[in-house]
Each structure stands twice: as structure tokens, then as C-alpha cells.
mmCIF file with all atom_site columns, C-alpha atoms in Angstrom:
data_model
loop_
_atom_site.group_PDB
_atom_site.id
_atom_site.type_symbol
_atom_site.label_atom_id
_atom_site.label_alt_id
_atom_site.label_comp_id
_atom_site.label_asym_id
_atom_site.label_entity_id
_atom_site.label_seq_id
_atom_site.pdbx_PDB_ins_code
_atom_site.Cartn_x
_atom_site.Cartn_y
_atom_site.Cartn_z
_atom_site.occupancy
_atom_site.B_iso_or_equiv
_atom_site.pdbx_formal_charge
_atom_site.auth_seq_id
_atom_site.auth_comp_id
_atom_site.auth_asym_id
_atom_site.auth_atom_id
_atom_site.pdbx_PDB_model_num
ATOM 1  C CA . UNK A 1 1  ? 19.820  20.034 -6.499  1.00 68.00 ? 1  UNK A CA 1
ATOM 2  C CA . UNK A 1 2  ? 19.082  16.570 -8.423  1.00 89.00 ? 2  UNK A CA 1
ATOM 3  C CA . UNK A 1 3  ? 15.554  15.900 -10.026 1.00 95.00 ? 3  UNK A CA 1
ATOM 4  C CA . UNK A 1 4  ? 13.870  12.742 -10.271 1.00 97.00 ? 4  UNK A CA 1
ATOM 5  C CA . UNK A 1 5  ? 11.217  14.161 -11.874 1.00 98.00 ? 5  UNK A CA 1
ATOM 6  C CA . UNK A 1 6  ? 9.750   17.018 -14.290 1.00 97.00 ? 6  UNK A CA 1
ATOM 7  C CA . UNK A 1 7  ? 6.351   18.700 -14.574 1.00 96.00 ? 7  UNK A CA 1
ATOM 8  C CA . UNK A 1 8  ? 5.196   21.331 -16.795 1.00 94.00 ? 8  UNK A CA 1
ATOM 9  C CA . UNK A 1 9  ? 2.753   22.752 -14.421 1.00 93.00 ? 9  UNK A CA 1
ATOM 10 C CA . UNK A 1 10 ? 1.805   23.517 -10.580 1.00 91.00 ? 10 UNK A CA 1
ATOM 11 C CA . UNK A 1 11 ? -1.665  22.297 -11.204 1.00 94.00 ? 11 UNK A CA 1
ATOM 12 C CA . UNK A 1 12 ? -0.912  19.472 -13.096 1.00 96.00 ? 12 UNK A CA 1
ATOM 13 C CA . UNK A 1 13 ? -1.373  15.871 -11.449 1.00 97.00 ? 13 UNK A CA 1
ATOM 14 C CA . UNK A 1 14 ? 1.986   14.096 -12.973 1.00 97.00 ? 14 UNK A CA 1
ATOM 15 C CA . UNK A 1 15 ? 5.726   14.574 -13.661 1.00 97.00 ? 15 UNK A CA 1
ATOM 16 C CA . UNK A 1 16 ? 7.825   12.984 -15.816 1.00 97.00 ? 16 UNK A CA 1
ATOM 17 C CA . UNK A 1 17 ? 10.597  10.473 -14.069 1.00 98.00 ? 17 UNK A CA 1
ATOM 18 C CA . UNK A 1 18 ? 13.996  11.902 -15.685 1.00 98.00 ? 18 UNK A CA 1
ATOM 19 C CA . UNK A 1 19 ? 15.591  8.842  -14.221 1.00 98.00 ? 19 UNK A CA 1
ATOM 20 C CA . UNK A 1 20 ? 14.598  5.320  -13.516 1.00 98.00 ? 20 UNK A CA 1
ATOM 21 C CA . UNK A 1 21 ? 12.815  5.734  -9.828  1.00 98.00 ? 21 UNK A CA 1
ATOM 22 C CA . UNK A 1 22 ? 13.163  3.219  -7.116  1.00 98.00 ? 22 UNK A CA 1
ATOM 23 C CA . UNK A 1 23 ? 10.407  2.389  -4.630  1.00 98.00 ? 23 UNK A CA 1
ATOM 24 C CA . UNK A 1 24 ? 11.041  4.129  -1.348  1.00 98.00 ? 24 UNK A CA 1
ATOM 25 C CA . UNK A 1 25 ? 13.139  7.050  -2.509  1.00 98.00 ? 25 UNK A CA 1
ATOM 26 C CA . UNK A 1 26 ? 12.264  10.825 -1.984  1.00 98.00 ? 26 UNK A CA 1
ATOM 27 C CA . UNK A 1 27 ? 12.762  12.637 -5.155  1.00 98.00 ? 27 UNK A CA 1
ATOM 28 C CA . UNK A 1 28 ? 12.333  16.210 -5.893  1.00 97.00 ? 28 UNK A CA 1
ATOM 29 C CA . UNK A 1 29 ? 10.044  17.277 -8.674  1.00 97.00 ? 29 UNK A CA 1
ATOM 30 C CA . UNK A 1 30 ? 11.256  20.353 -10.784 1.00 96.00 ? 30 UNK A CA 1
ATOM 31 C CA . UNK A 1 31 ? 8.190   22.577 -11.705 1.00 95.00 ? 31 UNK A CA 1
ATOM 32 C CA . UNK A 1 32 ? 9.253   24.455 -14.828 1.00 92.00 ? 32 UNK A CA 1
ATOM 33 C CA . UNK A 1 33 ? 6.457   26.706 -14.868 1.00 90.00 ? 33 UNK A CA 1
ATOM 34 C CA . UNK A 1 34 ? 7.637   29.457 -12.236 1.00 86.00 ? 34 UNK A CA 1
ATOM 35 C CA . UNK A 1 35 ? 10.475  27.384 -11.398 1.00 82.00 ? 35 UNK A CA 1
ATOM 36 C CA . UNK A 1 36 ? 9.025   25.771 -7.869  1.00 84.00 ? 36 UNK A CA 1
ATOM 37 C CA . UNK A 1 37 ? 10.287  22.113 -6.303  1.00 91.00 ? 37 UNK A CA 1
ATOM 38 C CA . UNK A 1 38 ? 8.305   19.752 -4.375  1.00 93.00 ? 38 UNK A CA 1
ATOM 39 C CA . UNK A 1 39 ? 9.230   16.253 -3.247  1.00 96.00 ? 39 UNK A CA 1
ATOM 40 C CA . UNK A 1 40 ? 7.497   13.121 -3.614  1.00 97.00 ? 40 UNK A CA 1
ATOM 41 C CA . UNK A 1 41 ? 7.932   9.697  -2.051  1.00 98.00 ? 41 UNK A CA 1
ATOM 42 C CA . UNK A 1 42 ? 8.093   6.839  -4.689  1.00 98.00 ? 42 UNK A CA 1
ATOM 43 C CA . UNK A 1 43 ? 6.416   3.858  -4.486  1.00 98.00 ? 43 UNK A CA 1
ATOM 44 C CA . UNK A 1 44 ? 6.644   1.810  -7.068  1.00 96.00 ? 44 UNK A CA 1
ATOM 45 C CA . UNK A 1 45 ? 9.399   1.265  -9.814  1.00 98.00 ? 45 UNK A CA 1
ATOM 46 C CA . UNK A 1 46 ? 9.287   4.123  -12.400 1.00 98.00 ? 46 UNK A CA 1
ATOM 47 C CA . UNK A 1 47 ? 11.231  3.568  -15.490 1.00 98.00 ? 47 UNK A CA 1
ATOM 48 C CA . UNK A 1 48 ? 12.419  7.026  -16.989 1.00 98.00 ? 48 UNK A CA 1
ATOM 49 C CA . UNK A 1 49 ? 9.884   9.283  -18.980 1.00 97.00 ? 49 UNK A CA 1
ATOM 50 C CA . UNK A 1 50 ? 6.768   7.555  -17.360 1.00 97.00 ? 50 UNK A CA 1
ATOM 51 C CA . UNK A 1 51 ? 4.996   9.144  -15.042 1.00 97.00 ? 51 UNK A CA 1
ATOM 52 C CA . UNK A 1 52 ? 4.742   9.683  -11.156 1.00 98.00 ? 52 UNK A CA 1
ATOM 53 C CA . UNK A 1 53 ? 1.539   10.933 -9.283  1.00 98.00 ? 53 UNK A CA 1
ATOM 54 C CA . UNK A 1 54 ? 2.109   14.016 -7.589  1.00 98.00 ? 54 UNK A CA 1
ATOM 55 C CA . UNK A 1 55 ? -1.497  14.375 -6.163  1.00 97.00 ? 55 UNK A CA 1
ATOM 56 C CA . UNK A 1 56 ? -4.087  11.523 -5.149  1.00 97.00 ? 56 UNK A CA 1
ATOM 57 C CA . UNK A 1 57 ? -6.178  10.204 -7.358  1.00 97.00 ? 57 UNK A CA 1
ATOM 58 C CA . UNK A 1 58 ? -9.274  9.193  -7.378  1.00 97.00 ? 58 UNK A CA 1
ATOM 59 C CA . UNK A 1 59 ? -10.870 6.525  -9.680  1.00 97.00 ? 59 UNK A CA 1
ATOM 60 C CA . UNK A 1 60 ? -12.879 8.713  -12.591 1.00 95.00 ? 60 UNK A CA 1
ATOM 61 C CA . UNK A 1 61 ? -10.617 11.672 -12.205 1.00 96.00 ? 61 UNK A CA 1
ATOM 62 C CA . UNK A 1 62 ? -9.080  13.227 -14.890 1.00 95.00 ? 62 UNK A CA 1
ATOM 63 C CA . UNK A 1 63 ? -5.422  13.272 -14.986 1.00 96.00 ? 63 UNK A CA 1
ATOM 64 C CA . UNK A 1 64 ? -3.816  16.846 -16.327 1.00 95.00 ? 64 UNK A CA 1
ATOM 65 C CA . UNK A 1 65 ? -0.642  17.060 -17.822 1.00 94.00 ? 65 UNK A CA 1
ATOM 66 C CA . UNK A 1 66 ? 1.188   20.393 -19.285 1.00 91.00 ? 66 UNK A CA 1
ATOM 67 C CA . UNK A 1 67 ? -2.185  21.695 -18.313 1.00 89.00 ? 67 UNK A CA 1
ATOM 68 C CA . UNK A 1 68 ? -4.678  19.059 -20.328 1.00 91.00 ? 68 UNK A CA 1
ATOM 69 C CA . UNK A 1 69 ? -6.196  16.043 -19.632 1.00 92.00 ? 69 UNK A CA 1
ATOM 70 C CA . UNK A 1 70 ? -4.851  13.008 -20.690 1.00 92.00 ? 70 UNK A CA 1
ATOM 71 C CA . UNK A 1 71 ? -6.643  10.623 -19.034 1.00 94.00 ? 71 UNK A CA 1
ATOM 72 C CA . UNK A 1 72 ? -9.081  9.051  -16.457 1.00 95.00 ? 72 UNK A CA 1
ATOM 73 C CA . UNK A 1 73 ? -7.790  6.727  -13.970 1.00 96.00 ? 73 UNK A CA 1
ATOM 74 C CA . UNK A 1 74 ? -9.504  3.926  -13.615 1.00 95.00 ? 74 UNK A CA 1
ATOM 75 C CA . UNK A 1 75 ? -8.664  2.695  -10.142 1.00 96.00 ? 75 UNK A CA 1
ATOM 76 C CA . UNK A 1 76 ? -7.113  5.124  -7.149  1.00 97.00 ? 76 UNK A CA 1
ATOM 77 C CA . UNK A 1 77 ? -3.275  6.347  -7.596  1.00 97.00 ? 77 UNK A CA 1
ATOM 78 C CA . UNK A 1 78 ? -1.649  7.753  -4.366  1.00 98.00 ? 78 UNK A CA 1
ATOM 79 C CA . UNK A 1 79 ? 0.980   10.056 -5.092  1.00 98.00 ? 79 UNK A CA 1
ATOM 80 C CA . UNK A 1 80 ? 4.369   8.626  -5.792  1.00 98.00 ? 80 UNK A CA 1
ATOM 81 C CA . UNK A 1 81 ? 2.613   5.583  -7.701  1.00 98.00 ? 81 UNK A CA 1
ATOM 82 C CA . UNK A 1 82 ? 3.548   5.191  -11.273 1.00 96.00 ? 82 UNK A CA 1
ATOM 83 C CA . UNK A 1 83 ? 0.748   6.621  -13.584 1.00 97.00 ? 83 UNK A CA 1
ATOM 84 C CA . UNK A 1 84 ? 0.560   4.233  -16.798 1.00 93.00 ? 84 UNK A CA 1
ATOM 85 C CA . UNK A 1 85 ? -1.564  2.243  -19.000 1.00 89.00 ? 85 UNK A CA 1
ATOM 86 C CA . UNK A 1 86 ? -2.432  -0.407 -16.071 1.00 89.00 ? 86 UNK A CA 1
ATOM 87 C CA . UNK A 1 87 ? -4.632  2.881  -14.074 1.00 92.00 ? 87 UNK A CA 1
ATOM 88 C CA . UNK A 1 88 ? -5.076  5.399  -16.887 1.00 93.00 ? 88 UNK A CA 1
ATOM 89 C CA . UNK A 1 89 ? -7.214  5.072  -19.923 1.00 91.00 ? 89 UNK A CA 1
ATOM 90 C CA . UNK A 1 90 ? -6.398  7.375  -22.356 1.00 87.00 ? 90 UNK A CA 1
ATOM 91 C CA . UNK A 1 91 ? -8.624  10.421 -23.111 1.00 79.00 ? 91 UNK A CA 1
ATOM 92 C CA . UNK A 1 92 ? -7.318  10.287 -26.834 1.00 73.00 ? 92 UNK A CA 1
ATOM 93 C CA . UNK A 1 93 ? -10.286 7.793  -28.181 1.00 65.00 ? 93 UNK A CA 1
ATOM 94 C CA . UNK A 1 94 ? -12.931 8.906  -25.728 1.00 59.00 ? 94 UNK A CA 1
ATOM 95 C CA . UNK A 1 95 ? -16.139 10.473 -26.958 1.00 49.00 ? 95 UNK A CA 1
#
């Protein structure tokens, strides 16, 4: 089976795109914790090694990554939108 996409964990809110993504193509996302798959539909153009939502979320949420937060979005991201600097604000300066 092909992967569009990598996360570290079940629980975490984003994988990584191994490949460019292409708005309106199913991808499945390799969990390497425990080995799982689940697919996602993409909706937006995802270059590869940014991110893709895998759950919805919310404005204020914080995003978790290999298990840790790494950011807050600051509007809503469905799942299959690409997670970057234009809806996430980096958790790396906050106080």
C-alpha cells in the first residue's frame, strides 16, 4: 500500500505529506506507532513534509505532533487541509 502521509502517533492531530498532495485525492496515512492506516481526503495542495489535518480543528486548539504541541490554530482546519504558518502559530515563542 502507498502513503501520502506519515504520523508519529494515533492521537496526534497531523501527518507529514511524504509526497506533494493534490486537492481531491484520498491518501492513506501510515501511523508508525502500532503500525495502523487511516485515510484522509485532501483538500488543498500539500507540498511534501508539510502537514495535513487528520482531525478537525478548532480555532484555539492545540495542535499535537509526535505527541506535543506545536501549535494553536488560529482559525478552523478541517481534516485534509494543509496545517502551516497561514492557521498555526507556533507554540515555540509563547509564554
Amino acid at each position: 500500500m502507498a502513503y501520502g502521509a506519515a504520523a508519529h502517533r494515533r492521537a496526534d492531530d497531523v501527518a507529514v505529506a511524504v509526497r506533494d498532495l493534490n486537492p481531491g485525492e484520498t491518501i492513506n496515512v501510515r501511523v508508525l506507532e502500532g503500525g495502523a492506516s487511516l485515510s484522509v481526503r485532501v483538500l488543498d495542495a500539500i507540498p511534501l513534509g508539510h502537514k495535513v489535518a487528520l482531525k478537525e480543528l478548532l480555532k484555539d486548539k492545540e495542535i499535537i505532533e509526535y505527541g506535543e504541541r506545536i501549535g494553536r490554530a488560529v482559525q478552523p482546519i478541517p481534516v485534509g487541509a494543509h496545517v502551516h504558518v497561514h492557521n498555526v502559530k507556533s507554540l515555540r515563542w509563547s509564554a
